[in-house]
C-alpha cells in the first residue's frame, strides 16, 4: 500500500497547515469583511474542511494511480485538480447558500468570490497533487534502492559463505590424504591427527555464523590447524606467532589466516626435505589491523611465478566483498622470503559478532 501524504510527519504538517489556514481565513472574514464571528467561523470551517478533504482525495488517488511520466502526469494532475476545484467550490457554495439563505449581503459576496475561490483552490489542489507525485516517486526510489541493497547484500553474503565453505573441503582433502599416508607408516600419529582434525572441525562449526572474531580467537583457531600440520611434518615445521597489545582487541573475519599459513606451508615444505620456520605477526595502527605471514621457499623447487593458489585468491575476494577495496592483500618476495600482508579495516559493528 502506498504511503499517503497524511501519513506520519507529513500528516502532522498537513493538519497544522490547514488549521492555520482556517484561523487566518476566519479572522480575515471577521475583521476585514466585517462578517459576524459565527458566520466567519462557519464559512471558514466549510471551505477549509472541504478543501482539506479534496486535497486528501487527490493525494490518495495519486498514491494508487500515476499514469506515465513527465508530461502525461502533468496533464493528469492539472485536469484532475480542475475537476476537484469545481467539486470543492460547488459543494462549499451549496452548503453555505443553504445555511445562510436569508442573508442577501453575504450571498452576493459569496457569488462574487467564486472566481477567487476557483483560482486559489486550483493552485492549492494542484500544488498538493504535484507534491504528492514527488513524494510518492521519491518513496518508490527509496524502496527500489533498499531492495537493490538488500539483494546485493544477500548475494554478497552468499558468496562469502560459499568462499568460507570452500576452504574446509580444500583443507580437509589435504588432511585426509596425509592421514592415509600415515596409517601404514606411523599409525599412532595418524590417530593423533584424526583427533586434532576433529577438534579443528568442531571449532569451525562453532564459528559457522560468526561474521567477526577477535584476533586472539583467530590465533587459537589457527593453533588447532598448526597442530595438525605439525603432526604431518614433525620437526620440519616451526611457527613463530607475535602480536602487539594494540592488536589484541581488534577484530577480523574468521578463517582469514589459515589459508595464508596453508599457502606458506605449501610453498615452504612441499617438494623439500629441509626445515622451515613460518613467522606470523599481527599489529594495529589506528583503525587498521595488519597481519603478516612470512615463509622461506626454494626458488629451484617452487618458482615464484607458480602462483598463490586458491587460498590467497579466496582471501582477496572476501576482503573485496567486505570492504570494496583491492589493496588489502599484498604479497612480496625478498631473498627467498615470501611475505603475505593482510590489512583489515576496523569498520565493522561489534554487535554483529554473534
Tab-separated table of C-alpha atoms in Angstrom:
chain	number	residue	atom	x	y	z
A	1	UNK	CA	0.000	0.000	0.000
A	2	UNK	CA	1.347	3.435	-0.901
A	3	UNK	CA	2.187	5.868	1.860
A	4	UNK	CA	-0.270	8.770	1.580
A	5	UNK	CA	0.547	12.400	2.174
A	6	UNK	CA	-1.268	12.418	5.502
A	7	UNK	CA	0.859	9.588	6.953
A	8	UNK	CA	3.463	10.159	9.673
A	9	UNK	CA	5.170	13.543	9.946
A	10	UNK	CA	3.737	14.668	6.607
A	11	UNK	CA	0.261	14.225	8.079
A	12	UNK	CA	1.114	16.442	11.046
A	13	UNK	CA	2.399	19.159	8.718
A	14	UNK	CA	-0.717	18.812	6.554
A	15	UNK	CA	-3.055	19.137	9.565
A	16	UNK	CA	-1.121	22.083	11.006
A	17	UNK	CA	-1.126	23.899	7.644
A	18	UNK	CA	-4.880	23.676	7.181
A	19	UNK	CA	-5.508	24.557	10.834
A	20	UNK	CA	-3.520	27.747	10.390
A	21	UNK	CA	-5.314	28.431	7.097
A	22	UNK	CA	-8.663	28.061	8.877
A	23	UNK	CA	-7.691	30.534	11.595
A	24	UNK	CA	-6.276	33.100	9.161
A	25	UNK	CA	-9.238	32.829	6.768
A	26	UNK	CA	-11.783	33.116	9.599
A	27	UNK	CA	-10.096	36.201	11.038
A	28	UNK	CA	-9.953	37.727	7.547
A	29	UNK	CA	-13.711	37.349	7.097
A	30	UNK	CA	-14.420	38.606	10.589
A	31	UNK	CA	-12.063	41.593	10.726
A	32	UNK	CA	-11.670	42.667	7.094
A	33	UNK	CA	-15.073	41.898	5.560
A	34	UNK	CA	-16.861	42.572	8.835
A	35	UNK	CA	-18.975	39.403	8.837
A	36	UNK	CA	-20.360	38.173	12.147
A	37	UNK	CA	-17.968	35.962	14.069
A	38	UNK	CA	-20.191	32.877	13.987
A	39	UNK	CA	-20.713	33.339	10.238
A	40	UNK	CA	-16.965	33.711	9.664
A	41	UNK	CA	-16.299	30.513	11.604
A	42	UNK	CA	-18.947	28.623	9.620
A	43	UNK	CA	-17.633	29.859	6.266
A	44	UNK	CA	-14.035	29.101	7.285
A	45	UNK	CA	-14.953	25.639	8.537
A	46	UNK	CA	-16.845	24.693	5.369
A	47	UNK	CA	-14.238	25.976	2.907
A	48	UNK	CA	-11.181	24.762	4.840
A	49	UNK	CA	-12.526	21.316	5.751
A	50	UNK	CA	-13.824	20.603	2.258
A	51	UNK	CA	-10.573	21.859	0.693
A	52	UNK	CA	-8.564	19.590	3.013
A	53	UNK	CA	-10.816	16.658	2.095
A	54	UNK	CA	-10.346	17.330	-1.637
A	55	UNK	CA	-6.550	17.574	-1.185
A	56	UNK	CA	-6.537	14.266	0.662
A	57	UNK	CA	-8.670	12.759	-2.089
A	58	UNK	CA	-6.307	13.744	-4.898
A	59	UNK	CA	-3.310	12.665	-2.832
A	60	UNK	CA	-4.865	9.257	-2.163
A	61	UNK	CA	-5.764	8.904	-5.836
A	62	UNK	CA	-2.157	9.602	-6.875
A	63	UNK	CA	-0.906	7.108	-4.305
A	64	UNK	CA	-2.505	4.293	-6.302
A	65	UNK	CA	-2.592	5.656	-9.841
A	66	UNK	CA	0.009	7.815	-11.566
A	67	UNK	CA	-0.202	7.492	-15.350
A	68	UNK	CA	3.039	7.522	-17.302
A	69	UNK	CA	5.806	10.016	-16.665
A	70	UNK	CA	6.577	13.665	-17.308
A	71	UNK	CA	4.001	15.473	-19.425
A	72	UNK	CA	1.322	12.792	-19.008
A	73	UNK	CA	1.459	13.114	-15.232
A	74	UNK	CA	1.447	16.920	-15.532
A	75	UNK	CA	-1.682	16.876	-17.686
A	76	UNK	CA	-3.374	14.318	-15.457
A	77	UNK	CA	-2.797	16.339	-12.275
A	78	UNK	CA	-3.884	19.553	-13.995
A	79	UNK	CA	-7.169	18.109	-15.252
A	80	UNK	CA	-7.975	16.235	-12.017
A	81	UNK	CA	-7.158	19.365	-9.986
A	82	UNK	CA	-9.592	21.409	-12.086
A	83	UNK	CA	-12.305	18.814	-11.505
A	84	UNK	CA	-11.569	18.707	-7.783
A	85	UNK	CA	-11.617	22.505	-7.614
A	86	UNK	CA	-15.043	22.595	-9.271
A	87	UNK	CA	-16.262	19.944	-6.828
A	88	UNK	CA	-14.938	21.892	-3.842
A	89	UNK	CA	-16.394	25.238	-4.922
A	90	UNK	CA	-19.773	23.729	-5.830
A	91	UNK	CA	-20.066	21.793	-2.553
A	92	UNK	CA	-18.981	24.785	-0.453
A	93	UNK	CA	-21.356	27.166	-2.230
A	94	UNK	CA	-24.283	24.781	-1.887
A	95	UNK	CA	-23.744	24.235	1.844
A	96	UNK	CA	-23.260	27.940	2.581
A	97	UNK	CA	-26.237	29.010	0.415
A	98	UNK	CA	-28.425	26.564	2.339
A	99	UNK	CA	-27.024	27.706	5.689
A	100	UNK	CA	-27.284	31.483	5.064
A	101	UNK	CA	-30.183	31.592	2.604
A	102	UNK	CA	-31.699	34.638	4.372
A	103	UNK	CA	-28.559	36.824	4.317
A	104	UNK	CA	-28.631	38.602	0.940
A	105	UNK	CA	-25.462	40.647	1.569
A	106	UNK	CA	-23.400	37.546	2.353
A	107	UNK	CA	-24.821	35.568	-0.592
A	108	UNK	CA	-23.968	38.368	-3.042
A	109	UNK	CA	-20.433	38.495	-1.657
A	110	UNK	CA	-20.184	34.737	-1.872
A	111	UNK	CA	-21.142	34.742	-5.555
A	112	UNK	CA	-18.606	37.438	-6.361
A	113	UNK	CA	-15.879	35.473	-4.547
A	114	UNK	CA	-16.342	32.333	-6.682
A	115	UNK	CA	-13.542	33.233	-9.193
A	116	UNK	CA	-11.159	33.874	-6.314
A	117	UNK	CA	-12.068	30.543	-4.721
A	118	UNK	CA	-11.536	28.769	-8.043
A	119	UNK	CA	-8.090	30.281	-8.626
A	120	UNK	CA	-6.838	29.828	-5.054
A	121	UNK	CA	-8.394	26.369	-4.707
A	122	UNK	CA	-6.943	25.154	-8.006
A	123	UNK	CA	-3.482	26.415	-7.065
A	124	UNK	CA	-3.610	24.665	-3.679
A	125	UNK	CA	-5.031	21.392	-5.012
A	126	UNK	CA	-2.591	21.345	-7.931
A	127	UNK	CA	0.300	22.048	-5.568
A	128	UNK	CA	-0.785	19.185	-3.320
A	129	UNK	CA	-1.074	16.946	-6.377
A	130	UNK	CA	2.423	17.656	-7.656
A	131	UNK	CA	3.853	17.421	-4.158
A	132	UNK	CA	2.195	14.023	-3.763
A	133	UNK	CA	3.701	12.783	-7.036
A	134	UNK	CA	7.167	13.925	-5.962
A	135	UNK	CA	6.758	12.299	-2.554
A	136	UNK	CA	5.494	9.004	-3.963
A	137	UNK	CA	8.205	8.904	-6.627
A	138	UNK	CA	10.894	9.521	-4.005
A	139	UNK	CA	9.386	6.824	-1.801
A	140	UNK	CA	9.432	4.358	-4.688
A	141	UNK	CA	13.052	5.244	-5.457
A	142	UNK	CA	13.996	4.686	-1.809
A	143	UNK	CA	12.195	1.335	-1.781
A	144	UNK	CA	13.845	0.269	-5.038
A	145	UNK	CA	17.236	1.352	-3.713
A	146	UNK	CA	16.640	-0.581	-0.480
A	147	UNK	CA	15.551	-3.684	-2.405
A	148	UNK	CA	18.672	-3.409	-4.551
A	149	UNK	CA	20.891	-3.013	-1.483
A	150	UNK	CA	19.188	-5.964	0.227
A	151	UNK	CA	19.614	-8.099	-2.884
A	152	UNK	CA	23.275	-7.147	-3.210
A	153	UNK	CA	23.787	-7.871	0.481
A	154	UNK	CA	22.213	-11.313	0.131
A	155	UNK	CA	24.357	-12.090	-2.913
A	156	UNK	CA	27.482	-10.828	-1.150
A	157	UNK	CA	26.756	-12.856	1.983
A	158	UNK	CA	26.030	-15.939	-0.112
A	159	UNK	CA	29.345	-15.582	-1.908
A	160	UNK	CA	31.192	-15.024	1.366
A	161	UNK	CA	29.536	-18.122	2.803
A	162	UNK	CA	30.478	-20.101	-0.290
A	163	UNK	CA	34.109	-18.972	-0.044
A	164	UNK	CA	34.259	-19.956	3.606
A	165	UNK	CA	32.715	-23.337	2.885
A	166	UNK	CA	35.188	-23.967	0.081
A	167	UNK	CA	38.087	-23.569	2.496
A	168	UNK	CA	37.017	-26.543	4.601
A	169	UNK	CA	36.990	-29.221	1.866
A	170	UNK	CA	40.210	-27.763	0.464
A	171	UNK	CA	41.968	-28.281	3.798
A	172	UNK	CA	40.081	-31.470	4.668
A	173	UNK	CA	41.177	-33.269	1.490
A	174	UNK	CA	44.829	-32.485	2.245
A	175	UNK	CA	44.465	-33.689	5.840
A	176	UNK	CA	42.732	-36.932	4.856
A	177	UNK	CA	45.447	-37.638	2.293
A	178	UNK	CA	48.065	-37.113	4.986
A	179	UNK	CA	46.213	-39.384	7.406
A	180	UNK	CA	46.005	-42.026	4.711
A	181	UNK	CA	49.774	-41.791	4.201
A	182	UNK	CA	50.429	-42.052	7.944
A	183	UNK	CA	48.166	-45.042	8.651
A	184	UNK	CA	50.632	-47.643	7.434
A	185	UNK	CA	53.891	-45.927	8.356
A	186	UNK	CA	53.002	-44.120	11.618
A	187	UNK	CA	49.570	-45.288	12.859
A	188	UNK	CA	49.968	-43.549	16.234
A	189	UNK	CA	50.454	-40.184	14.543
A	190	UNK	CA	47.576	-40.947	12.195
A	191	UNK	CA	45.261	-41.401	15.214
A	192	UNK	CA	46.624	-38.212	16.781
A	193	UNK	CA	45.974	-36.325	13.573
A	194	UNK	CA	42.394	-37.625	13.391
A	195	UNK	CA	41.724	-36.321	16.925
A	196	UNK	CA	43.232	-32.931	16.163
A	197	UNK	CA	41.296	-32.742	12.909
A	198	UNK	CA	38.116	-33.460	14.859
A	199	UNK	CA	38.866	-30.584	17.253
A	200	UNK	CA	39.593	-28.297	14.327
A	201	UNK	CA	36.335	-29.104	12.547
A	202	UNK	CA	34.383	-28.737	15.786
A	203	UNK	CA	35.846	-25.265	16.172
A	204	UNK	CA	34.842	-24.491	12.595
A	205	UNK	CA	31.220	-25.379	13.345
A	206	UNK	CA	31.190	-23.074	16.365
A	207	UNK	CA	32.305	-20.190	14.135
A	208	UNK	CA	29.877	-21.016	11.348
A	209	UNK	CA	27.648	-17.975	11.943
A	210	UNK	CA	30.302	-15.545	13.185
A	211	UNK	CA	30.887	-12.589	10.923
A	212	UNK	CA	33.789	-11.258	13.003
A	213	UNK	CA	36.065	-12.725	15.642
A	214	UNK	CA	38.878	-11.253	17.717
A	215	UNK	CA	42.485	-11.712	16.718
A	216	UNK	CA	43.046	-13.887	19.808
A	217	UNK	CA	40.229	-16.226	18.801
A	218	UNK	CA	41.589	-16.449	15.270
A	219	UNK	CA	45.065	-17.311	16.564
A	220	UNK	CA	43.634	-20.000	18.836
A	221	UNK	CA	41.777	-21.462	15.886
A	222	UNK	CA	44.947	-21.242	13.806
A	223	UNK	CA	46.760	-23.136	16.551
A	224	UNK	CA	44.459	-26.132	16.004
A	225	UNK	CA	45.329	-26.103	12.336
A	226	UNK	CA	49.067	-25.844	13.033
A	227	UNK	CA	48.869	-28.779	15.444
A	228	UNK	CA	47.547	-30.895	12.583
A	229	UNK	CA	50.251	-29.723	10.208
A	230	UNK	CA	52.949	-30.382	12.787
A	231	UNK	CA	51.765	-33.974	13.008
A	232	UNK	CA	52.198	-34.207	9.251
A	233	UNK	CA	55.615	-32.587	9.043
A	234	UNK	CA	57.034	-33.139	12.533
A	235	UNK	CA	60.198	-31.227	13.401
A	236	UNK	CA	60.420	-29.808	9.879
A	237	UNK	CA	57.747	-27.197	10.665
A	238	UNK	CA	58.279	-24.394	13.174
A	239	UNK	CA	55.936	-21.449	13.672
A	240	UNK	CA	56.525	-18.168	15.486
A	241	UNK	CA	53.465	-16.087	16.390
A	242	UNK	CA	53.928	-12.495	17.581
A	243	UNK	CA	51.255	-9.854	18.132
A	244	UNK	CA	51.171	-6.425	19.732
A	245	UNK	CA	48.860	-5.381	22.534
A	246	UNK	CA	47.336	-2.859	20.125
A	247	UNK	CA	46.002	-5.751	18.020
A	248	UNK	CA	44.573	-7.921	20.804
A	249	UNK	CA	41.156	-6.260	20.844
A	250	UNK	CA	40.875	-5.862	17.086
A	251	UNK	CA	38.507	-7.969	15.002
A	252	UNK	CA	38.725	-9.779	11.700
A	253	UNK	CA	36.702	-12.154	9.506
A	254	UNK	CA	37.120	-15.768	10.705
A	255	UNK	CA	39.437	-18.224	8.940
A	256	UNK	CA	41.458	-15.476	7.308
A	257	UNK	CA	44.883	-16.636	8.458
A	258	UNK	CA	44.517	-20.385	7.967
A	259	UNK	CA	44.590	-20.360	4.138
A	260	UNK	CA	47.561	-17.960	4.201
A	261	UNK	CA	49.522	-20.249	6.507
A	262	UNK	CA	48.447	-23.253	4.441
A	263	UNK	CA	49.816	-21.481	1.392
A	264	UNK	CA	53.058	-20.745	3.262
A	265	UNK	CA	53.427	-24.413	4.236
A	266	UNK	CA	52.722	-25.495	0.679
A	267	UNK	CA	55.423	-23.269	-0.793
A	268	UNK	CA	57.860	-23.820	2.050
A	269	UNK	CA	57.670	-27.565	2.700
A	270	UNK	CA	56.200	-29.311	-0.318
A	271	UNK	CA	58.796	-30.960	-2.519
A	272	UNK	CA	61.544	-30.222	0.021
A	273	UNK	CA	63.144	-32.200	2.852
A	274	UNK	CA	64.526	-29.361	4.947
A	275	UNK	CA	63.185	-27.485	7.953
A	276	UNK	CA	61.393	-24.145	7.730
A	277	UNK	CA	60.071	-21.525	10.147
A	278	UNK	CA	56.893	-19.621	9.392
A	279	UNK	CA	56.625	-16.227	11.086
A	280	UNK	CA	53.174	-14.829	11.857
A	281	UNK	CA	52.926	-11.256	13.084
A	282	UNK	CA	49.968	-9.024	13.912
A	283	UNK	CA	49.849	-5.367	14.888
A	284	UNK	CA	47.411	-2.498	14.868
A	285	UNK	CA	47.792	1.041	13.613
A	286	UNK	CA	44.914	3.445	14.187
A	287	UNK	CA	41.834	1.617	12.858
A	288	UNK	CA	43.688	-0.976	10.776
A	289	UNK	CA	44.752	-4.484	11.755
A	290	UNK	CA	47.851	-5.761	9.953
A	291	UNK	CA	48.539	-9.495	9.569
A	292	UNK	CA	51.846	-10.656	8.129
A	293	UNK	CA	52.900	-14.207	7.272
A	294	UNK	CA	56.443	-14.951	6.098
A	295	UNK	CA	57.865	-18.219	4.855
A	296	UNK	CA	61.072	-19.226	3.073
A	297	UNK	CA	60.903	-21.020	-0.233
A	298	UNK	CA	63.305	-22.716	-2.612
A	299	UNK	CA	63.290	-20.931	-5.962
A	300	UNK	CA	64.616	-24.045	-7.661
A	301	UNK	CA	61.741	-26.202	-6.367
A	302	UNK	CA	58.953	-23.599	-6.082
A	303	UNK	CA	59.229	-20.826	-8.688
A	304	UNK	CA	57.523	-17.572	-7.708
A	305	UNK	CA	55.553	-17.457	-10.935
A	306	UNK	CA	53.779	-20.682	-9.967
A	307	UNK	CA	51.054	-18.577	-8.331
A	308	UNK	CA	49.384	-18.205	-4.946
A	309	UNK	CA	46.629	-20.811	-5.305
A	310	UNK	CA	43.048	-20.925	-4.162
A	311	UNK	CA	43.690	-19.781	-0.568
A	312	UNK	CA	45.003	-16.308	-1.309
A	313	UNK	CA	42.557	-15.824	-4.172
A	314	UNK	CA	39.661	-16.544	-1.824
A	315	UNK	CA	41.011	-14.104	0.768
A	316	UNK	CA	41.398	-11.377	-1.828
A	317	UNK	CA	37.805	-11.911	-2.903
A	318	UNK	CA	36.482	-11.979	0.681
A	319	UNK	CA	38.249	-8.735	1.535
A	320	UNK	CA	36.824	-7.049	-1.544
A	321	UNK	CA	33.280	-8.230	-0.745
A	322	UNK	CA	33.587	-6.961	2.820
A	323	UNK	CA	35.347	-3.643	2.215
A	324	UNK	CA	35.108	-2.966	-1.561
A	325	UNK	CA	38.882	-2.478	-1.722
A	326	UNK	CA	41.532	-4.206	-3.811
A	327	UNK	CA	44.543	-3.057	-1.759
A	328	UNK	CA	44.033	-5.116	1.399
A	329	UNK	CA	46.138	-8.123	0.347
A	330	UNK	CA	49.762	-7.708	-0.667
A	331	UNK	CA	52.464	-10.250	-1.463
A	332	UNK	CA	56.180	-9.733	-1.956
A	333	UNK	CA	59.409	-11.727	-2.280
A	334	UNK	CA	62.796	-10.670	-0.874
A	335	UNK	CA	65.807	-13.006	-0.596
A	336	UNK	CA	63.817	-16.242	-0.808
A	337	UNK	CA	61.324	-14.979	1.804
A	338	UNK	CA	57.715	-14.866	0.672
A	339	UNK	CA	55.618	-12.311	2.577
A	340	UNK	CA	51.840	-12.052	2.648
A	341	UNK	CA	50.367	-8.906	4.230
A	342	UNK	CA	46.670	-8.585	5.021
A	343	UNK	CA	45.066	-5.337	6.155
A	344	UNK	CA	41.702	-5.462	7.955
A	345	UNK	CA	39.893	-2.120	8.434
A	346	UNK	CA	38.120	-1.915	11.792
A	347	UNK	CA	34.837	-0.633	10.405
A	348	UNK	CA	32.519	-3.442	11.487
A	349	UNK	CA	29.683	-3.324	14.020
A	350	UNK	CA	30.770	-5.320	17.084
A	351	UNK	CA	27.139	-6.195	17.804
A	352	UNK	CA	27.224	-8.434	14.692
A	353	UNK	CA	29.911	-10.705	16.124
A	354	UNK	CA	27.377	-13.278	17.199
